[in-house]
XYZ file of C-alpha atoms in Angstrom:
692
model
C -16.030 -14.780 -14.919
C -17.489 -18.519 -15.322
C -18.074 -18.867 -11.624
C -19.265 -15.504 -10.260
C -21.289 -13.927 -13.405
C -23.510 -11.936 -11.755
C -21.671 -10.219 -8.937
C -18.953 -8.952 -12.120
C -21.700 -7.600 -13.400
C -23.242 -5.812 -10.828
C -19.807 -4.676 -9.411
C -19.307 -2.909 -12.940
C -22.267 -1.175 -12.993
C -21.879 -0.107 -9.390
C -17.751 1.131 -9.428
C -18.493 2.777 -13.520
C -18.615 6.453 -13.688
C -21.918 8.320 -13.365
C -21.676 9.863 -16.976
C -20.508 6.725 -18.723
C -22.676 5.294 -21.116
C -22.517 1.698 -19.093
C -24.266 3.388 -16.394
C -26.518 5.390 -18.158
C -27.451 2.547 -19.925
C -27.846 -0.263 -17.524
C -28.034 1.487 -14.026
C -31.187 0.653 -13.495
C -30.258 -3.339 -13.447
C -27.904 -3.044 -11.119
C -28.566 -4.341 -7.496
C -31.333 -2.293 -5.829
C -29.786 -3.783 -2.668
C -26.416 -1.485 -2.706
C -26.459 2.110 -2.403
C -23.428 4.157 -3.281
C -22.133 7.882 -1.889
C -21.099 9.315 -3.072
C -21.752 9.638 -6.582
C -18.863 7.750 -8.834
C -16.350 10.285 -10.633
C -18.569 11.387 -14.050
C -15.476 9.721 -16.578
C -13.537 6.510 -16.749
C -10.156 7.213 -15.084
C -6.963 5.592 -16.717
C -7.299 1.969 -14.905
C -6.315 -1.354 -15.351
C -7.282 -3.483 -18.815
C -5.797 -6.579 -17.008
C -4.228 -7.382 -13.717
C -2.538 -10.708 -13.808
C -2.419 -12.878 -10.915
C -0.230 -16.072 -10.523
C 3.444 -15.180 -8.962
C 4.277 -15.893 -5.973
C 6.690 -13.220 -4.797
C 7.647 -9.787 -5.923
C 7.311 -9.188 -9.302
C 10.443 -6.851 -9.775
C 11.539 -7.094 -13.653
C 8.912 -6.658 -16.947
C 9.469 -6.883 -20.852
C 6.809 -6.388 -23.716
C 7.797 -8.453 -26.693
C 8.702 -6.331 -29.902
C 4.917 -6.630 -31.137
C 3.342 -5.979 -27.514
C 1.510 -9.151 -27.719
C 3.483 -11.455 -24.579
C 4.728 -9.963 -21.467
C 7.524 -11.755 -19.370
C 7.460 -11.109 -15.626
C 10.307 -12.240 -13.371
C 9.676 -12.634 -9.883
C 11.286 -13.372 -6.313
C 9.704 -16.728 -6.663
C 12.159 -17.714 -8.818
C 9.874 -17.870 -11.882
C 9.517 -15.912 -15.150
C 5.776 -16.028 -16.389
C 5.066 -15.535 -20.363
C 1.618 -13.995 -20.838
C -0.902 -13.376 -23.657
C -1.287 -9.383 -23.351
C -5.181 -9.585 -25.153
C -6.182 -12.546 -22.849
C -4.616 -12.505 -19.615
C -3.419 -16.255 -19.711
C -0.526 -17.381 -18.708
C 1.091 -18.682 -21.925
C 4.429 -20.710 -20.286
C 6.215 -20.237 -16.765
C 10.034 -20.892 -17.081
C 11.124 -22.696 -13.855
C 14.346 -23.714 -12.721
C 16.515 -20.650 -11.562
C 18.994 -20.604 -8.565
C 19.395 -17.321 -8.286
C 17.276 -14.097 -8.736
C 16.332 -12.814 -12.303
C 18.545 -9.577 -12.617
C 17.436 -8.743 -15.904
C 15.128 -10.372 -19.086
C 14.951 -9.126 -22.901
C 12.869 -10.373 -25.714
C 14.771 -10.450 -29.017
C 13.744 -7.650 -31.734
C 14.218 -9.283 -34.844
C 14.707 -13.200 -36.614
C 11.600 -15.202 -37.260
C 12.055 -17.030 -33.876
C 11.669 -14.923 -31.165
C 13.697 -15.629 -27.763
C 13.819 -14.540 -24.224
C 17.091 -13.918 -22.528
C 17.510 -13.803 -18.862
C 20.385 -12.908 -16.511
C 21.162 -14.338 -13.220
C 24.335 -13.992 -10.838
C 25.231 -17.858 -12.323
C 24.452 -17.295 -16.245
C 22.758 -15.895 -19.122
C 20.204 -17.972 -20.705
C 18.316 -17.604 -24.571
C 14.844 -19.230 -24.387
C 13.000 -20.212 -27.032
C 9.592 -18.468 -26.218
C 7.310 -20.879 -28.273
C 8.670 -23.806 -26.665
C 9.791 -22.220 -23.257
C 12.869 -24.203 -23.668
C 16.426 -23.411 -23.073
C 18.517 -23.382 -26.333
C 21.727 -21.592 -24.817
C 23.299 -21.122 -21.583
C 26.302 -19.110 -21.060
C 27.963 -19.604 -17.551
C 28.722 -16.204 -15.571
C 32.605 -16.654 -15.486
C 32.993 -13.299 -16.791
C 30.693 -11.472 -13.999
C 27.897 -10.508 -16.617
C 26.201 -7.665 -15.163
C 23.532 -6.055 -18.075
C 22.300 -7.801 -21.879
C 19.694 -6.225 -24.412
C 19.043 -7.839 -27.595
C 20.113 -5.427 -30.799
C 17.917 -3.676 -32.642
C 18.154 -5.039 -36.544
C 19.939 -8.185 -35.959
C 19.766 -11.584 -34.246
C 22.594 -10.426 -31.597
C 22.446 -10.784 -27.692
C 24.975 -7.937 -26.350
C 26.271 -9.115 -22.947
C 28.497 -6.658 -21.014
C 30.527 -7.916 -17.868
C 32.173 -6.154 -15.071
C 35.251 -4.721 -17.034
C 32.737 -2.957 -19.832
C 33.691 -5.940 -22.221
C 31.175 -6.857 -24.759
C 30.166 -10.431 -26.046
C 28.055 -10.646 -29.105
C 25.888 -14.287 -28.789
C 23.999 -15.285 -31.976
C 21.130 -17.813 -29.958
C 20.469 -19.513 -34.075
C 24.270 -20.593 -34.050
C 24.916 -21.003 -30.579
C 27.968 -19.206 -30.483
C 29.543 -16.315 -29.757
C 29.891 -13.870 -32.778
C 32.646 -11.310 -31.400
C 33.657 -9.240 -28.424
C 34.882 -5.523 -27.709
C 36.608 -4.393 -24.638
C 36.790 -0.606 -24.249
C 39.492 1.651 -23.681
C 39.310 2.342 -20.310
C 38.144 -0.259 -17.188
C 35.383 0.855 -14.619
C 37.156 -0.511 -11.508
C 35.042 -3.748 -11.359
C 31.569 -1.212 -11.366
C 28.676 -2.845 -9.594
C 25.548 -1.577 -11.962
C 25.407 -1.511 -15.416
C 22.192 -0.933 -17.745
C 21.866 -0.398 -21.545
C 19.590 2.019 -23.348
C 16.564 0.493 -25.075
C 18.399 0.731 -28.666
C 21.626 -0.594 -27.102
C 23.738 2.545 -28.244
C 24.777 3.803 -24.651
C 24.996 2.072 -21.383
C 25.815 3.777 -17.836
C 27.954 1.832 -15.312
C 28.319 3.281 -11.273
C 29.109 1.494 -8.086
C 29.283 2.541 -4.755
C 33.020 4.120 -5.114
C 32.573 5.263 -8.665
C 30.535 7.973 -10.140
C 27.630 7.299 -13.174
C 30.119 6.957 -16.384
C 28.349 7.303 -19.822
C 29.367 4.819 -22.235
C 28.643 4.794 -26.524
C 28.743 1.779 -28.110
C 29.999 1.980 -32.082
C 30.772 -1.179 -34.363
C 34.435 -1.558 -33.251
C 34.506 0.246 -30.239
C 32.965 1.358 -26.669
C 34.153 5.156 -25.360
C 33.417 6.811 -22.596
C 31.034 9.824 -23.172
C 31.109 11.787 -19.640
C 31.395 11.322 -16.050
C 28.962 12.045 -13.621
C 30.551 13.605 -10.386
C 27.697 15.888 -8.462
C 24.724 13.764 -9.783
C 23.886 13.334 -5.871
C 21.701 11.036 -4.047
C 19.622 8.166 -5.857
C 17.999 5.100 -5.541
C 18.416 3.967 -9.367
C 19.183 5.404 -12.961
C 17.467 4.597 -15.959
C 18.765 5.891 -19.708
C 16.055 6.625 -22.522
C 15.783 4.555 -25.458
C 18.205 6.356 -27.289
C 21.057 6.962 -25.314
C 20.302 10.786 -24.505
C 19.137 11.175 -21.331
C 19.891 9.191 -18.298
C 16.846 9.841 -15.030
C 18.421 9.336 -11.503
C 15.576 8.743 -8.962
C 15.349 9.191 -5.133
C 12.107 10.678 -4.365
C 12.479 13.131 -7.141
C 13.541 12.538 -10.469
C 16.652 14.565 -12.250
C 16.906 14.485 -15.858
C 20.552 14.498 -17.205
C 21.841 15.242 -20.870
C 24.439 12.073 -21.452
C 26.313 14.188 -23.776
C 27.058 17.454 -21.576
C 26.346 15.680 -18.344
C 24.112 18.911 -17.440
C 21.286 18.393 -15.253
C 18.396 19.564 -17.616
C 14.906 19.247 -15.177
C 13.662 17.836 -12.183
C 9.947 16.117 -11.608
C 8.488 15.911 -8.357
C 5.387 14.444 -6.966
C 5.771 11.121 -5.163
C 5.456 10.983 -1.734
C 7.924 8.360 -0.896
C 10.942 6.811 -3.005
C 10.818 6.079 -6.415
C 11.721 1.836 -6.990
C 10.883 2.105 -10.628
C 11.452 3.867 -13.739
C 10.616 3.482 -17.157
C 11.081 5.711 -20.687
C 8.759 5.592 -23.695
C 10.363 4.389 -26.890
C 9.099 6.979 -28.891
C 6.373 9.238 -27.300
C 8.351 11.546 -24.794
C 6.694 10.135 -22.110
C 8.836 8.593 -18.539
C 6.574 6.369 -15.695
C 7.367 6.446 -12.505
C 6.480 3.662 -9.744
C 7.046 4.515 -6.105
C 6.700 3.074 -2.669
C 3.510 5.045 -2.392
C 1.992 2.777 -4.193
C 1.374 4.939 -7.353
C 2.456 5.198 -10.419
C 2.791 8.727 -12.443
C 3.152 8.997 -16.066
C 5.386 12.224 -17.227
C 5.670 14.355 -20.005
C 9.271 15.168 -20.876
C 8.037 18.025 -23.078
C 5.916 19.803 -20.790
C 7.874 18.510 -17.550
C 4.373 17.905 -16.223
C 2.883 14.424 -14.438
C 0.366 13.457 -17.036
C -1.424 11.105 -14.594
C -1.447 9.225 -11.620
C -2.024 5.757 -11.933
C -3.449 3.658 -8.614
C -3.773 0.253 -8.428
C -1.203 -1.707 -6.913
C -1.210 -2.580 -3.072
C 2.455 -2.253 -2.144
C 5.304 -0.513 -4.089
C 5.714 -0.647 -7.952
C 9.102 -2.638 -8.376
C 9.027 -2.838 -11.915
C 7.674 -1.118 -15.612
C 7.914 -1.472 -18.946
C 6.073 0.454 -22.269
C 5.059 -1.264 -25.530
C 7.172 -0.155 -28.549
C 4.041 1.894 -29.641
C 4.364 3.821 -25.773
C 0.407 3.023 -25.768
C 0.676 0.139 -23.511
C 2.287 0.164 -20.210
C 2.720 -2.920 -17.698
C 3.504 -2.360 -13.933
C 4.703 -4.860 -11.021
C 4.562 -5.092 -7.752
C 5.552 -6.306 -4.415
C 1.712 -7.021 -3.948
C 2.868 -10.154 -6.737
C 0.347 -8.689 -9.094
C 0.821 -7.607 -12.483
C -1.415 -4.617 -14.373
C -1.322 -3.789 -17.716
C -2.869 -0.163 -18.533
C -4.167 1.707 -21.742
C -2.133 5.129 -21.678
C -2.455 6.017 -25.725
C -5.215 8.742 -24.752
C -3.448 10.582 -21.984
C -4.356 14.191 -22.266
C -2.114 16.997 -21.529
C -2.651 18.445 -17.783
C -4.674 21.903 -17.811
C -2.128 22.757 -14.802
C -0.360 21.520 -12.178
C -1.696 21.026 -8.096
C -0.001 23.678 -5.852
C 2.020 22.592 -3.300
C -0.943 22.713 -0.810
C -2.449 20.133 -3.142
C 0.002 18.145 -3.185
C 0.661 17.663 0.552
C -3.235 17.607 1.207
C -3.678 13.849 2.430
C -6.593 12.208 4.721
C -5.317 11.487 7.952
C -8.543 9.853 9.975
C -11.511 8.868 8.879
C -14.806 7.580 11.021
C -18.390 6.347 10.490
C -21.101 7.066 12.683
C -22.560 3.722 14.076
C -25.621 3.462 11.257
C -23.256 4.377 8.559
C -25.387 7.451 8.158
C -22.573 10.069 8.407
C -19.217 9.819 7.477
C -16.197 12.143 7.984
C -12.607 12.659 6.760
C -9.980 14.237 8.453
C -7.279 15.845 6.415
C -3.379 17.087 7.083
C -4.836 20.595 5.662
C -6.870 21.073 8.992
C -10.422 20.340 7.273
C -13.336 17.936 7.824
C -15.101 16.515 5.512
C -18.498 15.553 6.189
C -20.785 13.197 4.014
C -24.241 11.927 4.184
C -26.268 9.185 2.806
C -29.256 11.209 2.006
C -27.493 14.309 0.822
C -26.999 14.567 -2.924
C -24.845 18.109 -1.819
C -22.072 16.528 0.351
C -19.538 17.175 1.353
C -19.752 19.796 4.412
C -17.025 21.204 4.903
C -16.294 21.844 8.680
C -13.417 24.646 9.180
C -11.476 25.679 12.492
C -8.794 23.831 13.169
C -5.272 25.528 12.633
C -3.629 21.722 11.594
C -3.706 18.145 10.984
C -6.755 16.398 12.271
C -5.427 13.699 13.818
C -8.443 11.605 15.353
C -12.461 11.681 14.644
C -15.002 9.912 16.830
C -19.032 10.340 17.011
C -20.810 10.990 20.142
C -24.856 10.799 20.799
C -25.815 8.093 18.324
C -24.180 10.495 15.612
C -25.309 13.801 16.191
C -22.003 15.395 17.694
C -18.395 14.883 16.411
C -15.324 15.485 18.260
C -12.292 16.283 16.290
C -8.531 16.466 17.372
C -5.473 18.222 15.617
C -2.034 18.452 16.179
C -3.184 22.422 16.875
C -3.533 21.353 20.479
C -7.683 21.380 20.661
C -10.290 19.104 20.563
C -13.746 20.781 18.486
C -17.228 19.773 19.021
C -19.669 19.894 16.021
C -23.175 19.448 15.155
C -23.128 16.902 11.757
C -26.774 17.933 11.066
C -25.963 21.760 10.411
C -22.064 21.512 10.392
C -22.260 24.345 13.426
C -19.069 24.481 15.668
C -20.517 23.740 19.159
C -17.207 23.936 21.411
C -13.550 23.954 21.655
C -11.461 22.154 24.267
C -8.306 23.487 24.800
C -5.217 22.222 25.638
C -1.083 22.929 26.034
C 0.689 23.983 22.696
C 1.835 19.888 22.310
C -0.664 18.286 19.699
C -2.996 15.204 20.013
C -2.359 12.087 18.610
C -5.570 10.666 19.424
C -8.838 10.730 21.425
C -10.823 7.820 23.481
C -14.490 7.834 24.763
C -16.411 6.072 27.397
C -18.568 3.613 26.826
C -21.733 6.348 28.045
C -19.623 9.281 26.580
C -19.692 11.519 29.359
C -15.842 11.807 29.369
C -13.015 11.507 26.778
C -9.208 11.328 26.958
C -6.767 12.715 24.508
C -3.381 11.113 24.078
C -0.772 14.116 23.695
C 3.009 14.427 21.957
C 4.296 15.193 24.939
C 3.726 11.850 26.533
C 0.960 12.905 28.755
C -2.884 12.254 28.747
C -5.534 14.894 29.208
C -8.984 13.015 30.322
C -12.665 15.569 29.769
C -15.764 15.956 31.400
C -17.812 16.305 27.959
C -20.695 18.309 29.194
C -18.764 20.799 31.677
C -15.273 20.803 29.827
C -13.656 20.434 33.336
C -10.118 18.168 32.794
C -7.051 16.550 34.424
C -3.750 15.878 33.326
C -1.979 12.424 33.972
C 1.652 12.898 34.226
C 4.021 9.932 34.294
C 4.694 8.145 31.179
C 8.772 8.576 29.726
C 8.147 8.159 26.020
C 4.722 8.776 23.605
C 1.590 7.142 25.024
C 0.411 4.085 22.225
C -2.853 3.385 23.476
C -5.386 3.995 26.076
C -8.993 2.269 27.348
C -11.380 3.144 29.724
C -12.726 0.683 32.066
C -16.515 1.995 32.787
C -17.590 -0.357 35.568
C -14.599 1.294 38.187
C -14.257 4.089 36.434
C -10.503 3.927 35.753
C -8.287 4.243 32.012
C -5.397 2.354 31.427
C -2.483 3.681 29.243
C 0.605 1.889 27.189
C 3.625 3.492 26.122
C 6.597 3.271 24.143
C 8.421 3.056 27.509
C 7.347 -0.710 27.855
C 4.862 0.371 30.725
C 1.136 0.301 31.473
C -0.622 3.014 33.785
C -3.491 2.789 35.308
C -5.427 6.181 36.475
C -8.179 6.951 38.317
C -9.781 9.684 35.924
C -11.700 11.118 39.162
C -9.098 12.449 40.671
C -6.367 12.159 37.757
C -3.869 9.859 39.882
C -1.706 7.153 38.851
C -3.044 4.148 40.852
C 0.061 1.691 39.717
C 2.406 0.641 37.192
C 2.327 -2.701 35.360
C 5.865 -3.674 34.343
C 7.312 -6.752 32.745
C 7.117 -5.993 28.626
C 9.897 -5.625 27.007
C 9.322 -3.658 23.991
C 6.687 -0.954 22.743
C 3.043 -1.623 24.133
C 0.785 -1.025 21.600
C -2.735 -2.605 22.399
C -4.913 -2.849 25.466
C -8.390 -4.263 26.313
C -10.164 -4.410 29.452
C -12.460 -7.764 29.903
C -16.172 -7.020 30.432
C -16.119 -6.752 34.076
C -12.941 -4.459 34.967
C -11.215 -6.757 36.523
C -8.689 -7.796 33.977
C -6.309 -6.157 31.363
C -4.670 -7.421 28.444
C -1.585 -5.958 26.920
C -0.017 -6.703 23.292
C 3.579 -5.532 22.454
C 6.241 -5.558 20.322
C 7.916 -7.871 22.717
C 6.153 -10.533 20.447
C 4.254 -11.578 23.526
C 0.059 -11.124 24.723
C 0.022 -10.877 29.104
C -3.211 -10.799 31.149
C -2.987 -8.692 34.662
C -5.175 -8.466 37.485
C -5.967 -4.699 37.953
C -6.423 -5.312 41.497
C -3.001 -6.513 42.436
C -1.023 -5.630 39.495
C 0.109 -9.226 39.172
C 0.730 -10.678 35.497
C -1.473 -13.480 35.216
C -0.304 -15.088 31.897
C 1.833 -14.455 29.026
C 0.949 -15.826 25.591
C 3.806 -15.960 23.059
C 3.428 -15.105 19.739
C 5.931 -15.403 16.568
C 6.082 -11.361 15.761
C 5.155 -8.509 17.647
C 1.567 -7.746 18.324
C -0.395 -4.481 17.980
C -4.081 -4.920 18.841
C -5.744 -7.107 21.042
C -9.671 -8.022 21.966
C -10.882 -10.461 24.283
C -14.449 -12.344 24.519
C -17.085 -11.816 27.978
C -16.126 -15.152 29.284
C -12.248 -14.375 29.013
C -12.225 -17.826 27.505
C -11.366 -16.582 23.553
C -8.772 -14.004 22.709
C -7.971 -12.328 19.323
C -4.619 -10.390 18.477
C -3.339 -8.720 15.200
C 0.553 -9.158 14.291
C 2.802 -7.096 12.178
C 3.297 -10.055 9.834
C -0.233 -8.920 8.758
C -1.907 -12.004 10.091
C -5.063 -11.906 12.936
C -4.543 -14.778 15.522
C -7.513 -16.469 17.576
C -6.541 -18.149 20.821
C -7.650 -20.201 23.529
C -6.812 -18.094 26.455
C -6.764 -20.718 29.433
C -4.815 -23.451 26.857
C -2.556 -20.374 25.557
C -3.454 -22.436 21.925
C -3.424 -20.677 18.659
C -6.952 -21.955 17.483
C -6.902 -20.234 13.681
C -4.703 -17.645 12.239
C -6.068 -15.342 9.401
C -3.338 -14.295 6.567
C -2.798 -11.068 4.826
C -4.589 -8.735 6.989
C -3.982 -6.308 10.093
C -6.945 -4.063 11.793
C -6.500 -0.754 13.987
C -9.391 -2.182 16.039
C -10.282 -5.328 16.278
C -13.322 -6.626 18.970
C -15.162 -10.007 20.129
C -19.078 -10.561 20.061
C -20.011 -12.010 23.996
C -19.406 -15.824 22.709
C -16.399 -15.154 20.889
C -18.198 -16.569 18.052
C -17.779 -13.596 15.563
C -14.610 -10.938 15.040
C -14.995 -7.762 14.526
C -12.300 -5.692 12.252
C -11.577 -3.041 10.211
C -12.939 -5.135 7.440
C -16.115 -6.685 8.577
C -17.352 -9.294 10.616
C -15.766 -12.693 10.539
C -17.134 -15.737 11.424
C -14.813 -17.636 13.490
C -13.547 -21.499 13.231
C -13.942 -22.438 17.055
C -13.080 -26.390 15.787
C -15.251 -29.244 17.349
C -15.419 -27.975 20.630
C -16.553 -24.590 20.243
C -20.169 -23.816 21.914
C -22.796 -23.196 19.240
C -24.834 -20.072 19.948
C -27.856 -18.290 18.180
C -25.683 -14.812 18.543
C -26.697 -12.937 15.330
C -24.123 -9.892 14.843
C -25.103 -6.416 13.745
C -23.307 -6.475 10.503
C -22.712 -9.796 8.496
C -20.490 -7.670 5.574
C -16.861 -8.463 5.279
C -14.158 -6.980 3.115
C -11.724 -9.823 1.408
C -8.837 -8.564 -0.838
C -11.192 -9.386 -4.421
C -14.372 -9.711 -2.877
C -17.345 -8.015 -0.480
C -19.175 -10.851 1.091
C -22.884 -11.144 3.044
C -23.379 -13.627 5.115
C -20.325 -15.459 4.151
C -21.643 -15.134 0.391
C -19.914 -13.396 -2.271
C -22.115 -10.091 -3.821
C -19.697 -7.782 -5.122
C -16.226 -8.297 -7.077
C -13.701 -5.236 -5.676
C -11.918 -3.441 -8.563
C -8.262 -4.012 -8.095
C -8.035 0.480 -7.630
C -10.302 0.111 -4.538
C -8.501 -3.017 -3.066
C -5.862 -1.134 -0.704
C -7.549 2.128 0.274
C -5.996 4.531 3.246
C -9.027 3.704 5.188
C -10.958 0.862 4.857
C -14.470 0.840 7.335
C -17.450 -1.550 7.620
C -20.245 -0.482 9.637
C -23.883 -1.503 9.670
C -23.997 -3.336 6.411
C -21.857 -0.306 4.793
C -18.447 -0.630 3.215
C -16.638 3.293 2.624
C -13.531 3.400 0.905
C -11.511 6.269 1.135
C -8.195 6.936 -0.448
C -5.188 9.143 0.207
C -6.696 12.017 -1.737
C -10.058 11.905 0.457
C -12.436 10.223 -2.626
C -14.950 8.562 -0.837
C -17.255 5.323 -1.879
C -19.255 4.137 0.396
C -21.888 1.128 -0.030
C -24.790 0.238 1.764
C -25.673 -3.470 1.415
C -29.722 -3.501 2.405
């Protein structure tokens, strides 16, 4: 905040809802050099109060103190951090763990506050104020769960055989023990309810058992034999409900064992669950990177929260149920204000739930943005049109690819319905349809002069089209899905790569295969021709990049990588090469020496390009100036765009100009074109920022 006050202030104005007091009062004070399209949401969403960023690994367990003022987060970096919820500052870092922490819990009573931690080796009890360990319980009995009692400073620790031990940290001694009448056959997993009066046990070979703890006994209530497949379980605060989650959530009455109802809505498997203590809410975090808040009364989703960039792996509520903390594989913790969430007016239809963005294209001058959906429609946005979007309808299945022709005057759309359609982008009028076989279209490729296009089909074939006449040629030969196709303009040839590990060179005039290039040992995902068309560069999951002589078909060079390679680009002089890898890195190579000169961590890019001298790298995130070292050639070359989006910042000419809020940091699509940054999320919401 102190280092970049103006940029943060401007960000607050730009991303503020159009009807908010902030926007209405201070909109004229925003940078005049930034234009945004379309208008932002009219009202504030339920957004992140604070983002806590300090861990070096997944955040897989969270706990809030009794009064909700301190948050504890456990990470795969083998540390626990204590955070001040109000300021967001780190209070303590607890280190020294040898194993992954599997549970943490704050004490509920007493003047002195304690934090209990459980790992495979031991249970430890920590003084929250000092950060010192006051008691260590060696895990010789196979401890699998623990929780503080509500009205006493006593920690309940449970082992495999359902034996419960009671520990008082102030006395540093065991205060009693209790065993159940029945054994659990070394159940692998155990969880407590929030008030510690109930717990559940299960394993790979045993069904789910529900147990209730009284003063002198541990009694089994029910056995859930028909619960089905599940990824995780969670008990409500009072132990009366059990939630079993996979991609949906099934709720069971713990006394009768009967299924009560189910909650559906996540697109991927659920990774975390949390019951609110006293408000009838259930929170679920998923691999789809979203959090859903469910009403247990209406059985509806009240709100979807989006800010994390990777799966949401931990959730916890405050005792007042007005604050939710979420942790993720992206190493961050977010705090959410959920105290005023309204009941929903209606549920979304099945079609609305399934409709998602599948393709995005931005015109070269960034005046037009098009978004394709799984529902077969296309939304067209114009920077100068307040009434957008214009909706283009005509396809019968999911939109798979979008490309602009004639400097943005014409749009080509491809679909799983097996057709290519051309549209007038000014009026939205349909111009022409190219009908193919029954196989759906995977993607489109255009020649530089835009006179021809190639469509990659799901049946392993490629069809080339002449745009003006509609004449076509069918290219047969690949025996598995085609991953990539590129045109070489000088020679009028097409190169295609496939999951069959081969590369084929085609004569696009005759529709015949000139030669097959073999040598890769895995899928070939990336292709790029040199400017003269004499050399082809290929990238493969076999962890290599290969250079091929087109005339002879010989492999000229092999550049090894540490992981599978997805995309590639090469400079005009063929001395600099860029590759994007599965490990979310982009690497810059000296081709003659096969030497990696620079590695850019944390990013992958669907598209890669190098400017003529190789001094600038063009990616989905924008244009980067490359560090060519002392031997790099100095050039006066200037790229068309100098905008680049890092995780938290938008840079203009390598200077921070705008802070990116957490909810925009991992969009479904991010496109930087001609000094315009376009964010598109999975639901189709578009935000375009133009920097003048």
